[in-house]
Tab-separated table of C-alpha atoms and ligand atoms in Angstrom:
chain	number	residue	atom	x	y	z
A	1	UNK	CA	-24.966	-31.628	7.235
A	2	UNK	CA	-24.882	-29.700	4.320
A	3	UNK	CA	-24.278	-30.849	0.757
A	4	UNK	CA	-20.453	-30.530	-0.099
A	5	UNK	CA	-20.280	-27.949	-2.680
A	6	UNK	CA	-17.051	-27.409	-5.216
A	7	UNK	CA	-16.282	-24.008	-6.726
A	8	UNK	CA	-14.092	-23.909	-9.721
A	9	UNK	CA	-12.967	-20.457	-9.107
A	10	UNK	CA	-13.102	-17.864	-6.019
A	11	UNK	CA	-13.697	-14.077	-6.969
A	12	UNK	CA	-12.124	-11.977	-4.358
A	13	UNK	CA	-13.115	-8.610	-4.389
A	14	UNK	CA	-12.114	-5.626	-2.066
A	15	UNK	CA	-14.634	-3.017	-0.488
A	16	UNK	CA	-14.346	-0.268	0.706
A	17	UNK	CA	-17.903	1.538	0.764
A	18	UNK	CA	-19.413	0.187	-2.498
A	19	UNK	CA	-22.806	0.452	-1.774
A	20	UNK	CA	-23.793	1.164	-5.273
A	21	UNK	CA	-21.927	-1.320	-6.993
A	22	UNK	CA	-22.135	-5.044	-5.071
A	23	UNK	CA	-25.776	-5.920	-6.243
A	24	UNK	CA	-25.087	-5.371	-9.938
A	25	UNK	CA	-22.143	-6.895	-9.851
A	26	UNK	CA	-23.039	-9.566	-8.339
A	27	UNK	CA	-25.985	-9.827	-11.074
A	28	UNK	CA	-23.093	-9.483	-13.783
A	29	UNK	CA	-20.706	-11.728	-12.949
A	30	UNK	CA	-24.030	-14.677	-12.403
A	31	UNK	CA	-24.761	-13.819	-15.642
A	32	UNK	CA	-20.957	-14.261	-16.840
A	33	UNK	CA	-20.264	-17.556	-15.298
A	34	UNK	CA	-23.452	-19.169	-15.887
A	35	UNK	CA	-21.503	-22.807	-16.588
A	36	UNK	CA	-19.418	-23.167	-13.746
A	37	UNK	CA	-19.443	-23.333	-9.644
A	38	UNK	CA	-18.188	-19.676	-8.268
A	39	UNK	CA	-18.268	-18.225	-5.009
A	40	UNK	CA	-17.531	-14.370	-4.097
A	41	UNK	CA	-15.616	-13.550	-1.522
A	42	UNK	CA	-15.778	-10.005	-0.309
A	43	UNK	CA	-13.048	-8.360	2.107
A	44	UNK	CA	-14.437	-5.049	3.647
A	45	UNK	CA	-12.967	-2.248	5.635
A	46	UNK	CA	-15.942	-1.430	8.015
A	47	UNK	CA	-17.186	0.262	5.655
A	48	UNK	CA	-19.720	3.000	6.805
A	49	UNK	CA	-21.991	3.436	3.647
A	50	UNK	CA	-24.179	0.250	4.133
A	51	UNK	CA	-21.495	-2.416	2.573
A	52	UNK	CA	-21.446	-3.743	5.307
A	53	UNK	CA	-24.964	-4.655	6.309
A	54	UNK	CA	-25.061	-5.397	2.250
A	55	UNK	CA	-22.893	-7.892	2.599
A	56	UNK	CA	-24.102	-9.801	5.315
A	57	UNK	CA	-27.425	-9.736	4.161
A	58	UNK	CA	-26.390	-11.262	0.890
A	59	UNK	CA	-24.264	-13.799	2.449
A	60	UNK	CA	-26.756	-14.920	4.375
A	61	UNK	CA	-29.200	-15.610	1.326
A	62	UNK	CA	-26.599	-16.588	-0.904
A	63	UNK	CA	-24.362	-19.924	-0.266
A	64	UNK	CA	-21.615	-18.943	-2.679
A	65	UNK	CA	-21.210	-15.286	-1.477
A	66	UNK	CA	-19.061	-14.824	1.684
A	67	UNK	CA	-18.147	-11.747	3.346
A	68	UNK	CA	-14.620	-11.392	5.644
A	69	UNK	CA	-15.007	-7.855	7.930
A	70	UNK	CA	-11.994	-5.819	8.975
A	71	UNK	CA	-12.144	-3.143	11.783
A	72	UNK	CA	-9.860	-0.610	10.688
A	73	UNK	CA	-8.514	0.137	6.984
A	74	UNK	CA	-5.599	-2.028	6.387
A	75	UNK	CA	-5.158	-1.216	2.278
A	76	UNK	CA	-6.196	-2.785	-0.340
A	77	UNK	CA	-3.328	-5.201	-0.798
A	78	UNK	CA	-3.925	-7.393	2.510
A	79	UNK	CA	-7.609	-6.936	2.029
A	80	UNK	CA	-7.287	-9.530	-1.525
A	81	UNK	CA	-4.410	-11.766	0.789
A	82	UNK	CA	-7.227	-12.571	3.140
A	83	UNK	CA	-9.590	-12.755	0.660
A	84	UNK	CA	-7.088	-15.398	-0.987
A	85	UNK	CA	-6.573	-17.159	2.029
A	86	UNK	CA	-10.270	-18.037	2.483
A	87	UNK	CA	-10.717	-19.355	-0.923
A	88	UNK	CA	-12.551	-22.396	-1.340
A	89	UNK	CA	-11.309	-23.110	-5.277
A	90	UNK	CA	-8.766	-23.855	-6.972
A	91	UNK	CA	-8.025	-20.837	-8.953
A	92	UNK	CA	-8.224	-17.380	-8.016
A	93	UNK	CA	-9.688	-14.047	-9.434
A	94	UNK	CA	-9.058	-10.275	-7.778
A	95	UNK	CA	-11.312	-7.701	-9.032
A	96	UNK	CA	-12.752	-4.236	-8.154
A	97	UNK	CA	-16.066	-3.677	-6.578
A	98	UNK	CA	-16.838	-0.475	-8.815
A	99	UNK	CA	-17.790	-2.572	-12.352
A	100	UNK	CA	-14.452	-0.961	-13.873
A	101	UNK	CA	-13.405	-4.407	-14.555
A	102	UNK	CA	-14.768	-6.114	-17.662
A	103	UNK	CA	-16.895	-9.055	-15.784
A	104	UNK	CA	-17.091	-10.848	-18.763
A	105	UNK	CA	-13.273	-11.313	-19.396
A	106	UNK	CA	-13.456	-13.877	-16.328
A	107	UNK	CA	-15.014	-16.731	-18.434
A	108	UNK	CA	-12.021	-15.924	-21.002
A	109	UNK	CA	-9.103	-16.085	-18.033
A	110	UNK	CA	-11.012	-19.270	-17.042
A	111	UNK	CA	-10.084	-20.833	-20.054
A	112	UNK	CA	-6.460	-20.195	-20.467
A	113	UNK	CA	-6.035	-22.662	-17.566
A	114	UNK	CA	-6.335	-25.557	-19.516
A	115	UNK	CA	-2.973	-25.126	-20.316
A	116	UNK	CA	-1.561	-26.879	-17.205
A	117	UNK	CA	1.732	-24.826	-16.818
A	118	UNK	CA	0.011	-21.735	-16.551
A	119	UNK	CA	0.266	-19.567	-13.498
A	120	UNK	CA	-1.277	-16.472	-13.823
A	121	UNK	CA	-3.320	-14.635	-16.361
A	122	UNK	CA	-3.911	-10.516	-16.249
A	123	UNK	CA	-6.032	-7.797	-17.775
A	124	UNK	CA	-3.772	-5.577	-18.773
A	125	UNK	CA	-5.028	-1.635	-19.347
A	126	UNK	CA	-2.232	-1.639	-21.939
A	127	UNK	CA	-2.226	-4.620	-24.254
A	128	UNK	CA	-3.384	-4.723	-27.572
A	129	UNK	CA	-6.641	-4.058	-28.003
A	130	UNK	CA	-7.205	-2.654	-24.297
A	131	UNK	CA	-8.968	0.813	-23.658
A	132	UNK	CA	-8.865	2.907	-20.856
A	133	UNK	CA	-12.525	4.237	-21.076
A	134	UNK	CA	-12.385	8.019	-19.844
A	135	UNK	CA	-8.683	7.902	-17.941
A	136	UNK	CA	-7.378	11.547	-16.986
A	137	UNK	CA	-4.754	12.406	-18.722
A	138	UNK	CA	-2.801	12.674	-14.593
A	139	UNK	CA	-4.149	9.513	-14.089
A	140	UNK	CA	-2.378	7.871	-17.144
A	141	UNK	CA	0.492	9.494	-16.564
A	142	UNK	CA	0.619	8.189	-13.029
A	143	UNK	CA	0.308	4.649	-14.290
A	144	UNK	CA	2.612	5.057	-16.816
A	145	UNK	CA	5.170	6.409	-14.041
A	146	UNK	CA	3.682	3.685	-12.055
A	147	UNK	CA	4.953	0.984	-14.846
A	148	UNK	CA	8.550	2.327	-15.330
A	149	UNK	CA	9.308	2.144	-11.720
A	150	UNK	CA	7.685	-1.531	-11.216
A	151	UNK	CA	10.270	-2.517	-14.084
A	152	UNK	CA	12.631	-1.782	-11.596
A	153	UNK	CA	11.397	-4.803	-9.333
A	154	UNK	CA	9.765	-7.004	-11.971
A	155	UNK	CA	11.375	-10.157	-13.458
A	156	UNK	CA	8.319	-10.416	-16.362
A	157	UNK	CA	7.535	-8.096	-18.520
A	158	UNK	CA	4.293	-7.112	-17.761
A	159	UNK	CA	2.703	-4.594	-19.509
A	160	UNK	CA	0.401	-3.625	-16.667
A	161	UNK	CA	2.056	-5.223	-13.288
A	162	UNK	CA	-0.231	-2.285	-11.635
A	163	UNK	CA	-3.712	-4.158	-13.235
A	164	UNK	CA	-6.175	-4.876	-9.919
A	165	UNK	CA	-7.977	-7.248	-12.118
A	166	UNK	CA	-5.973	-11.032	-12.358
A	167	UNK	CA	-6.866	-14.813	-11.786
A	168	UNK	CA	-4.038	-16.852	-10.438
A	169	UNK	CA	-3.695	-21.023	-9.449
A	170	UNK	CA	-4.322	-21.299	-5.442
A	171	UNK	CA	-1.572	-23.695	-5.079
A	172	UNK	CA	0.623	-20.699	-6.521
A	173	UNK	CA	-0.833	-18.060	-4.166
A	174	UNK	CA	-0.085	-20.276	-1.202
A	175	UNK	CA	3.700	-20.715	-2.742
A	176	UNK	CA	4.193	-16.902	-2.761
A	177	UNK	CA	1.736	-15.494	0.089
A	178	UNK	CA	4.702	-16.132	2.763
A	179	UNK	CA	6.778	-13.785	0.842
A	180	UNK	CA	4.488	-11.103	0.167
A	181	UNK	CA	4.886	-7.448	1.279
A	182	UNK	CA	1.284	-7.277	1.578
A	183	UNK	CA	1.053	-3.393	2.495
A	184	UNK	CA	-0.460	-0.861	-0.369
A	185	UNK	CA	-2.512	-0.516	-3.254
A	186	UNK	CA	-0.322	-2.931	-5.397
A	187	UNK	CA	-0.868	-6.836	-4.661
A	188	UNK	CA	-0.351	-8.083	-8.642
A	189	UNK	CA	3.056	-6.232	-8.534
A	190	UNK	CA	3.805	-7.526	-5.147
A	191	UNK	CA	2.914	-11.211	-6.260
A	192	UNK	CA	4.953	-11.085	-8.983
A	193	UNK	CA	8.225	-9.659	-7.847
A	194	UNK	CA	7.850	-12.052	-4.511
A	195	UNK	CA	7.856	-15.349	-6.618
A	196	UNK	CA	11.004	-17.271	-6.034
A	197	UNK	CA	10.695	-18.388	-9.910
A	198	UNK	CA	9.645	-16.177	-13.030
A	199	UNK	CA	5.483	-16.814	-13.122
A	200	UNK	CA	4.385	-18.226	-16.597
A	201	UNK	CA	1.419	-15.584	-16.958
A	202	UNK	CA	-0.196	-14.867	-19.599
A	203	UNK	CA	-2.420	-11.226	-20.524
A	204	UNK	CA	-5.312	-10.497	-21.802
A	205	UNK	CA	-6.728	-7.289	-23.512
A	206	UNK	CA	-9.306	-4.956	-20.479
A	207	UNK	CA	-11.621	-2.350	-21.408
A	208	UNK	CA	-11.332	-0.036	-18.161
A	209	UNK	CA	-14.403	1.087	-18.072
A	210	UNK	CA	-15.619	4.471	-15.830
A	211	UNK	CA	-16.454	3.691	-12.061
A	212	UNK	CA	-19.954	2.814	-11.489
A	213	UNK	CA	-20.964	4.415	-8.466
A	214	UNK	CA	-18.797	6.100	-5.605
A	215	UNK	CA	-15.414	7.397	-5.537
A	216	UNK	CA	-12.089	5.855	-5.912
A	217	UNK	CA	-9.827	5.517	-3.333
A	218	UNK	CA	-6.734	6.075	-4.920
A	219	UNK	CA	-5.019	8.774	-2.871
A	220	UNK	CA	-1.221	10.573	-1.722
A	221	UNK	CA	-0.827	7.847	0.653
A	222	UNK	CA	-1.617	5.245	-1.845
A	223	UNK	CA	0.809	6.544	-3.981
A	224	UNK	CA	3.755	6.814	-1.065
A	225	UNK	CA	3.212	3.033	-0.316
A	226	UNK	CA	3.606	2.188	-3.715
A	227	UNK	CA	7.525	3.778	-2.889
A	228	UNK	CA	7.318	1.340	0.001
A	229	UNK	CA	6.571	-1.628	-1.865
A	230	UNK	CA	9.077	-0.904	-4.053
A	231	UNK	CA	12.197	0.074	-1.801
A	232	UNK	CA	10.957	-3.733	0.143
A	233	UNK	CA	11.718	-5.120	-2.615
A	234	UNK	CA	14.653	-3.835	-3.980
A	235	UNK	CA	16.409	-3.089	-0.227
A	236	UNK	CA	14.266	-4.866	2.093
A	237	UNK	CA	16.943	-7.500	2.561
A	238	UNK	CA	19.284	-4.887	3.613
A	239	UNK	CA	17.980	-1.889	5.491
A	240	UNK	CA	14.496	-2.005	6.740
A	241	UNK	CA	11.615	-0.500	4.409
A	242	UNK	CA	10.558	1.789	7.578
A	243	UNK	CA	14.183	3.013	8.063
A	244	UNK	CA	13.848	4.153	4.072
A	245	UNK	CA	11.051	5.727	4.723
A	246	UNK	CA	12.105	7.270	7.728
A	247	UNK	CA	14.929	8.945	6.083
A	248	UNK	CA	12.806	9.878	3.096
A	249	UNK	CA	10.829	11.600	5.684
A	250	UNK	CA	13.786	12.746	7.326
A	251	UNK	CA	14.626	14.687	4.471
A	252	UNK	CA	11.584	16.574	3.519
A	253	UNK	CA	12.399	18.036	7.269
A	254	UNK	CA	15.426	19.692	5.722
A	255	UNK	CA	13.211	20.968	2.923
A	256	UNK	CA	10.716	22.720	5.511
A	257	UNK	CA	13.397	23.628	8.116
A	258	UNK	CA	15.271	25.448	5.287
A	259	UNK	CA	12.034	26.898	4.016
A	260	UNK	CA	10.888	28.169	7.768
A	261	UNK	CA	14.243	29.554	8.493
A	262	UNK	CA	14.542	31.854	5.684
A	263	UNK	CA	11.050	33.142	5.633
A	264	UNK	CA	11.996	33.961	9.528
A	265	UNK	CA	15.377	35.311	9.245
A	266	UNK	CA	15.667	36.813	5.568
A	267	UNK	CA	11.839	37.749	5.492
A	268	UNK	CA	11.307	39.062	8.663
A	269	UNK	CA	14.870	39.819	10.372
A	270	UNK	CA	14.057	37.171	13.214
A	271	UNK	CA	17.763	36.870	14.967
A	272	UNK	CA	19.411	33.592	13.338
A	273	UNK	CA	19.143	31.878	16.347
A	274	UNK	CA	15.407	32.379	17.075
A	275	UNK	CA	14.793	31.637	13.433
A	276	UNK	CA	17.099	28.157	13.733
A	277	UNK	CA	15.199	27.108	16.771
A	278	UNK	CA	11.497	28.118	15.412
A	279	UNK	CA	13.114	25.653	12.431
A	280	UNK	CA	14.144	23.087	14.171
A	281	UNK	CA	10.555	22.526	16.010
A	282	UNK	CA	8.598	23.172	12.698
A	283	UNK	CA	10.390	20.476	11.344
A	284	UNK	CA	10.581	18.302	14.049
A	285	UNK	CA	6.597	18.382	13.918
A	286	UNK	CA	6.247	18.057	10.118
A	287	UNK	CA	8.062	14.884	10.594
A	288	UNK	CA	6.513	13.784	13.273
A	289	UNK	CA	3.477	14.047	11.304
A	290	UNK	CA	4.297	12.633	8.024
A	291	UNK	CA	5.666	9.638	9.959
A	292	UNK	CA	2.436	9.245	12.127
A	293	UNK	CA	0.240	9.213	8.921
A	294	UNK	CA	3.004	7.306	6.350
A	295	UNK	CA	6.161	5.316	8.093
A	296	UNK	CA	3.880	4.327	11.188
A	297	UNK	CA	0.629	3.869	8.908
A	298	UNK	CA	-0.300	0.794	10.877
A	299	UNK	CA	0.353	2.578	14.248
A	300	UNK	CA	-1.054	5.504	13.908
A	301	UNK	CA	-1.344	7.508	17.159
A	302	UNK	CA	-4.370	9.288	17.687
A	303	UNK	CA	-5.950	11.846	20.646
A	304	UNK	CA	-4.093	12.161	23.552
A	305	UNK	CA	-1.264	9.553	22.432
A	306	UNK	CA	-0.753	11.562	19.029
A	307	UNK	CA	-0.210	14.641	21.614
A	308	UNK	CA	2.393	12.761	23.666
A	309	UNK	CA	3.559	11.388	20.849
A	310	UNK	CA	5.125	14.240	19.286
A	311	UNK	CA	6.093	15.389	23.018
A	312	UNK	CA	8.024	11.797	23.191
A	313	UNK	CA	9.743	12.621	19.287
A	314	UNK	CA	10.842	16.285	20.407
A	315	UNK	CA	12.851	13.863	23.112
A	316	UNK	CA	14.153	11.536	21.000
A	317	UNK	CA	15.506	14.263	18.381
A	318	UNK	CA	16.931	16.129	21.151
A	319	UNK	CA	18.841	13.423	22.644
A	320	UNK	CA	19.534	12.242	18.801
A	321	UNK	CA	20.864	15.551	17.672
A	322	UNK	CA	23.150	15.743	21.308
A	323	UNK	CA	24.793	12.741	20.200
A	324	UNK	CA	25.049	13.685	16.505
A	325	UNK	CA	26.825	16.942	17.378
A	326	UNK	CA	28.721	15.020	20.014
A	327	UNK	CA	29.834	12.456	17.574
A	328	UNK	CA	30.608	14.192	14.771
A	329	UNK	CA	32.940	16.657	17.272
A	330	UNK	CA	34.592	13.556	18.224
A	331	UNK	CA	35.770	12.697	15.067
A	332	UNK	CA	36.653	16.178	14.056
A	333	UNK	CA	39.091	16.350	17.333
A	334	UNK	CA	41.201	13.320	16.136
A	335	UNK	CA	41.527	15.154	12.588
A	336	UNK	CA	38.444	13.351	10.287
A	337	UNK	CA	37.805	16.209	7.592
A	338	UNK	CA	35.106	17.996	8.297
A	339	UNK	CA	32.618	16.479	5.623
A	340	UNK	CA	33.405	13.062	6.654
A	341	UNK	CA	32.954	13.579	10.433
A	342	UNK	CA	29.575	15.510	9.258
A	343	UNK	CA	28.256	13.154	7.518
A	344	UNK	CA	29.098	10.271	10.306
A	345	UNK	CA	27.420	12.096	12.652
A	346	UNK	CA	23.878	12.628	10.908
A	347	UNK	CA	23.976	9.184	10.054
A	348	UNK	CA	24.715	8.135	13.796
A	349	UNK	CA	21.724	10.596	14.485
A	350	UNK	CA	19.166	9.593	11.879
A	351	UNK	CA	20.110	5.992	12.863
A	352	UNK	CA	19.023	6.618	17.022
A	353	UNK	CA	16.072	8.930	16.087
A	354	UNK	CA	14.809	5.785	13.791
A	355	UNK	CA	15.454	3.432	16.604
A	356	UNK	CA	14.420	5.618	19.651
A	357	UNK	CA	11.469	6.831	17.924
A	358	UNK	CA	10.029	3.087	16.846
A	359	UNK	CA	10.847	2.153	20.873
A	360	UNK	CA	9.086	5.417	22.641
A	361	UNK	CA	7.221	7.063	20.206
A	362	UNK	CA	5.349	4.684	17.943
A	363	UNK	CA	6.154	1.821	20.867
A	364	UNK	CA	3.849	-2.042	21.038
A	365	UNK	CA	3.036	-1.200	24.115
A	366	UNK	CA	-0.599	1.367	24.780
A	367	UNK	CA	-0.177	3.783	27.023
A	368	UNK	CA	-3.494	4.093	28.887
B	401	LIG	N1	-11.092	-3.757	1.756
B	401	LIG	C1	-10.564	-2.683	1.155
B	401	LIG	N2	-9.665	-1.891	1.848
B	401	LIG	N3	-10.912	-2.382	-0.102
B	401	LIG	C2	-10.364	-1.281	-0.673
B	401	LIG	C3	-9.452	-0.438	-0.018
B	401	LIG	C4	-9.083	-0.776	1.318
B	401	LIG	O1	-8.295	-0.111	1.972
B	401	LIG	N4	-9.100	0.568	-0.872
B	401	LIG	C5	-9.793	0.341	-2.006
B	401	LIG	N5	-10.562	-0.764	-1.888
B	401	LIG	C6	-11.428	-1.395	-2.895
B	401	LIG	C7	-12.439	-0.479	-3.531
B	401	LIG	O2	-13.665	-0.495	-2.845
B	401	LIG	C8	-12.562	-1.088	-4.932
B	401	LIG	O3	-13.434	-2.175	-4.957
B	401	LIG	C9	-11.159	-1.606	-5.213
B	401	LIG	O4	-10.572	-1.806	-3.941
B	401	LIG	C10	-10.296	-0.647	-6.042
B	401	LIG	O5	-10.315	0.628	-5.451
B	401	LIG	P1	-10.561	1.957	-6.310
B	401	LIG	O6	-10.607	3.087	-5.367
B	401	LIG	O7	-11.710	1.778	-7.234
B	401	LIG	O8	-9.181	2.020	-7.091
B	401	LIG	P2	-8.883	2.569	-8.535
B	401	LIG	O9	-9.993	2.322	-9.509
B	401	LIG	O10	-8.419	3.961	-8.425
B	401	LIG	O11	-7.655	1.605	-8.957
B	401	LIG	C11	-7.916	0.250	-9.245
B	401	LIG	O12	-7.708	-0.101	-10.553
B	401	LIG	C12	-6.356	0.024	-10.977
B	401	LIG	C13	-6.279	-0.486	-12.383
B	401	LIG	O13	-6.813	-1.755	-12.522
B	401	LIG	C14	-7.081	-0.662	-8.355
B	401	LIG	O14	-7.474	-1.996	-8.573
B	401	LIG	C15	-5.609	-0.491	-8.655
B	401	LIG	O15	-4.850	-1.418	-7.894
B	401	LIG	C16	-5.384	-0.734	-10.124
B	401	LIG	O16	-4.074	-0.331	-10.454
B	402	LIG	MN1	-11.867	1.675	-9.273
């Protein structure tokens, strides 16, 4: 049997080949919570640099370190839920493997908790007396983008409800983690606009300081699922988040078949209905794509079934678009003005493509 140990606080922290980093900070935060019972938990990605093996060696000679391994990237966001999950304390921290995150603000969130109706406490890039360390210019723009559209979503007034750096009650976790979107970059954000109630949270000052060692992993996609997150939770009750993004999708097809069918018919006097058809199939694929590596993130076809994929989507357009055309002739025939019978019709298409698509294209079932 082995002696019952109690942590006071659980420090979940998200990996994603952080070689460089996991020993010192390890070191730091031992040396910042020298008066009370902690455990790590670390949530990695099979991470190919080492991490891994890292981990498990430490875990193995260290009690209060724990490591949960993922196969495949799932994002950041459901990497700190599991973390969360397996927490053995009751309170919560969530902080970044690459030392960017003050260590030694964790013995000052710690404390707030004494005040018993607290929730949730965050370091905030942008409260008084934060810095941001060397921040590009793009990427403070981003966040500050990043902030105006989270208002949109956000009952509290954060000043940073994009912080990855927070400590939370468990009991308050479990309350919300049924509710969570739990997809993306953006877990604080998601926590806080999935709480039934207004959290009672309080902030506190960060000095973002430069990445230790590596690279961040902030990229395009990271930045579409943040859109995802946030048309969840301000339509997610109504139309489904993939059906948004679907459309969004839908709609950069327009942009590229328009694109494609002037170069061919204006720029090289391709006859109009060569050009429309080379169009249509450009598009078809840029969609296909965008949707493989964005809507259907978490199905992802690769190989041959990204090959028969696309041959499956050219299918499902076609018979889409037949009953599109079909429809919106219909309508026209019993008198519907034009626009209105239009309109009906590309809705009844993008509508069939969406469903068709999710049954044979980016379908449950594996084809061998
Ligand atoms: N398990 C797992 N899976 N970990 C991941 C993944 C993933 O898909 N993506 C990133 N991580 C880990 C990284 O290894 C790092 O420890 C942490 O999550 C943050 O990733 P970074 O790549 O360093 O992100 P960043 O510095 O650009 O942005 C961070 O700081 C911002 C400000 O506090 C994130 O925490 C953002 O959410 C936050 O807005
Ligand atoms: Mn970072």
């Amino acid at each position: 049997m082995s002696t019952e140990v109690s942590y006071e606080l659980s420090i979940v922290v998200p990996t994603l080949n952080e070689i460089g980093n996991i020993e010192l900070l390890c070191n730091k935060i031992a040396s910042a919570l020298k008066e009370i019972n902690w455990e790590i938990i670390f949530v990695d990605d099979n991470s190919t640099d080492g991490t891994k093996e890292l981990l498990d060696q430490l875990s193995l000679q260290h009690d209060h370190i724990s490591a949960i391994h993922r196969l495949d990237r799932k994002g950041l966001s459901s990497a700190c839920i599991e973390g969360m999950q397996a927490s053995k304390a009751p309170l919560i921290a969530v902080m970044d493997a690459d030392l960017q995150h003050e260590e030694t603000l964790l013995p000052v969130m710690l404390a707030k908790f004494s005040k018993k109706t607290l929730g949730i406490v965050v370091a905030s890039r942008f409260a008084e007396g934060s810095e941001l360390g060397d921040f590009s210019a793009k990427r403070e723009l981003l966040s500050n983008i990043g902030n105006l559209l989270s208002r949109t979503v956000l009952k509290a007034r954060l000043t940073d409800p994009l912080s990855g750096f927070f400590m939370l009650r468990k009991a308050l976790f479990h309350q919300i983690c049924p509710k969570l979107y739990g997809k993306g970059f953006k877990i604080l954000l998601d926590i806080f606009s999935s709480a039934p109630k207004q959290l009672i949270f309080e902030e506190v000052p960060l000095r973002f300081n430069t990445r230790h060692s590596g690279e961040s992993k902030l990229d395009t996609t990271v930045a579409l699922e943040f859109i995802g997150l946030l048309c969840h939770k301000l339509f997610g009750k109504i139309i489904p988040v993939r059906f948004i993004l679907f459309s969004l999708v839908g709609l950069t097809g327009v942009g590229v078949h328009l694109l494609v069918l002037s170069s061919f018919h204006m720029l090289i006097n391709t006859e109009f209905v060569w050009s429309q058809t080379i169009a249509t199939y450009i598009a078809m694929t840029s969609n296909y794509f965008i949707n493989n590596s964005f809507t259907y993130r978490d199905k992802k076809l690769h190989g041959k079934k990204l090959f028969f994929g696309l041959l499956s989507f050219y299918l499902v357009c076609s018979i889409a678009a037949f009953l599109n055309v079909a429809f919106a002739n219909f309508l026209y025939q019993k008198n519907v003005h034009w626009a209105i019978a239009g309109t009906s019709g590309a809705l009844i298409g993008a509508i069939l493509n969406y469903g068709l698509s999710s049954i044979f294209t980016w379908r449950k079932v594996k084809i061998q």
